[in-house]
Amino acid sequence: LSLYSCKKNEAVVEQTVSQVYDLLTGGYKIGTRAVVPSDIAILVRANAKGADVKKALSKLRIPAITIDDCKV
């Protein structure tokens, strides 16, 4: 679990995507299998930030989906 707080949205997106990339390419495992994109969840406060992260992940060909955009 990692938490980021930055003054610029771009920095948060960059750090988040970097960590996801590292989890997928750095030899990390869950049990005996490699970590896959569906093992990773990213929570954001605003839909726009989620869209920014999703766009950055797609640039690295990392699949991402949005589950829900309702408020709780």
Tab-separated table of C-alpha atoms in Angstrom:
chain	number	residue	atom	x	y	z
A	1	LEU	CA	0.000	0.000	0.000
A	2	SER	CA	1.388	3.364	-0.998
A	3	LEU	CA	-0.114	6.789	-0.427
A	4	TYR	CA	0.938	9.863	-2.364
A	5	SER	CA	0.301	13.504	-1.718
A	6	CYS	CA	1.768	16.021	-4.126
A	7	LYS	CA	0.978	19.605	-4.991
A	8	LYS	CA	0.846	18.797	-8.697
A	9	ASN	CA	-1.523	16.197	-10.096
A	10	GLU	CA	1.067	15.150	-12.680
A	11	ALA	CA	3.477	14.086	-9.926
A	12	VAL	CA	0.873	11.840	-8.306
A	13	VAL	CA	0.017	10.249	-11.655
A	14	GLU	CA	3.699	9.751	-12.489
A	15	GLN	CA	4.482	8.136	-9.124
A	16	THR	CA	1.426	5.895	-9.275
A	17	VAL	CA	2.064	4.691	-12.811
A	18	SER	CA	5.734	4.145	-12.029
A	19	GLN	CA	4.869	1.916	-9.083
A	20	VAL	CA	2.334	-0.072	-11.130
A	21	TYR	CA	4.902	-0.566	-13.886
A	22	ASP	CA	7.457	-1.723	-11.323
A	23	LEU	CA	4.982	-4.201	-9.797
A	24	LEU	CA	4.289	-5.693	-13.227
A	25	THR	CA	7.856	-5.828	-14.532
A	26	GLY	CA	9.976	-6.148	-11.401
A	27	GLY	CA	9.504	-9.845	-10.744
A	28	TYR	CA	6.974	-9.397	-7.927
A	29	LYS	CA	4.847	-12.424	-7.126
A	30	ILE	CA	1.642	-13.315	-5.347
A	31	GLY	CA	2.309	-16.787	-4.092
A	32	THR	CA	4.040	-18.472	-7.006
A	33	ARG	CA	2.643	-16.397	-9.862
A	34	ALA	CA	3.645	-13.024	-11.223
A	35	VAL	CA	1.589	-9.943	-10.402
A	36	VAL	CA	-0.868	-9.107	-13.211
A	37	PRO	CA	-2.803	-5.878	-13.851
A	38	SER	CA	-6.023	-7.313	-12.387
A	39	ASP	CA	-4.238	-7.730	-9.032
A	40	ILE	CA	-3.801	-3.957	-8.710
A	41	ALA	CA	-6.373	-1.390	-7.569
A	42	ILE	CA	-5.938	2.378	-7.544
A	43	LEU	CA	-8.314	4.535	-5.513
A	44	VAL	CA	-8.709	8.228	-6.309
A	45	ARG	CA	-10.744	11.036	-4.818
A	46	ALA	CA	-12.000	12.453	-8.106
A	47	ASN	CA	-12.999	10.827	-11.393
A	48	ALA	CA	-10.739	13.208	-13.312
A	49	LYS	CA	-7.682	11.952	-11.441
A	50	GLY	CA	-8.671	8.377	-12.200
A	51	ALA	CA	-8.956	9.258	-15.885
A	52	ASP	CA	-5.462	10.788	-15.787
A	53	VAL	CA	-4.000	7.622	-14.256
A	54	LYS	CA	-5.849	5.404	-16.744
A	55	LYS	CA	-4.542	7.476	-19.665
A	56	ALA	CA	-0.956	7.299	-18.371
A	57	LEU	CA	-1.224	3.527	-17.883
A	58	SER	CA	-2.504	3.089	-21.426
A	59	LYS	CA	0.569	4.901	-22.768
A	60	LEU	CA	2.613	2.053	-21.255
A	61	ARG	CA	0.153	-0.539	-22.632
A	62	ILE	CA	-1.017	-1.445	-19.141
A	63	PRO	CA	-4.743	-2.295	-19.241
A	64	ALA	CA	-6.981	-0.389	-16.855
A	65	ILE	CA	-10.709	-0.145	-16.258
A	66	THR	CA	-12.998	2.117	-14.284
A	67	ILE	CA	-15.311	0.142	-12.040
A	68	ASP	CA	-17.652	2.851	-10.786
A	69	ASP	CA	-17.965	6.596	-10.702
A	70	CYS	CA	-20.764	7.002	-8.155
A	71	LYS	CA	-20.307	8.943	-4.941
A	72	VAL	CA	-20.569	7.324	-1.550
